[in-house]
Amino acid sequence: MKHLLSLILAVWLTQPLAAQVRGEVQIPNLNGFVTLKCDFHIHTVFSDGNVWPTVRIAEAYREGLDAISITDHIEYRPHNEDINADHNRSFDIAAPIAKAAGIILIKGSEITRAMPPGHSNALFLTDSNPLDQQEYMDAFEAAKQQNAFIFWNHPGWDAQQPDTTLWWPEHTKLLEQGMMMGMEVVNGTEYFPEAHQWCLDKKLTMLGNSDVHDPIQAQFDFANGAHRTMTLVFAKEATQEGIREALFAGRTAVYNEEVLVGEERYLKELFENALDITVEKRGNSVRITVKNNSDLVFHLKKTQHDTRLVYFRNYTIVPQGTHVITVRLQEGIQGGDMNFNVENLLVQPNQGMNYTIKI
Ligand SMILES: [Zn+2]
Ligand SMILES: [Zn+2]
């Protein structure tokens, strides 16, 4: 076994250098929690994907991810004339490479059913095979018996919900029986505002995943600075157990293109931890220096305020940038509230986060 591992490591290390460069995405930690970059919805040739499992590890490494789950479909395996293996095989092939690369690989599967209840992923499985069942409830039961974290995938997928995104009685049943702990608020780059609202109302964990089937670069334009859709997990420690605890506790946010989706308490802390803000008064103007230490962009838009405080209408804080913002104080006022909305931090469906800098 030791010999095999060192052989695998040797193969890994002799891959072309470009394949080994890890891109680090700078997203701040929260107070007391480490921010882990995760993708919990990925396919390989062992279901309907077009990529070998080890390639998924190399992709995750290059993109600076901390954890992934390969979630091949249980019920849909169009390559099975050529690739005929059990439901654990994609995990087993990827696991030693993940270990060598320092990527946390979580065993998962996609329970793939017509609507309702649609598709769901089960994470932290020990054995995927018992999920292969005739009746969907038996598949969910098998996942629950393994203490899986189960979430509803792409609730607004138009192939299954063509007109509107509906919550079905079957979902109430899954929720009540402890077989649904979260849902995808973003799948690929598609955002589901209804799912966002359900997560807030029903205290479900928000997830955003790539659901990648082809090589990842076919879906995201990395050459132009794109990143894959990911779930940010705010964990007590960077381990599988740490991720598990955080997912069950609902400590996540979703990072999709320039947008973050999540509970206000987490997005507010991310915003504050990303920025160093200093305020200097100079007579009847105020100079605010904002240094962004993250790779996140923030789009600010002025909201209702004392009009004697004169500042921008729209302002963009660029990744890793330093900005000087001048605020004028008119009619002898000594200060006030600089109110704005951070439009790309969604704390309610399609609504940004309000924020105030006190002057
Ligand atoms: Zn698929
Ligand atoms: Zn699916």
Coordinates of C-alpha atoms and ligand atoms in Angstrom, one line a residue, residues 43 48 73 213, ligand 1:
H43 CA -19.8 14.1 -12.5
D48 CA -22.9 10.9 -17.5
H73 CA -25.8 9.7 -10.7
H213 CA -20.0 17.1 -16.6
Ligands
ZN1 ZN -25.6 14.5 -14.9

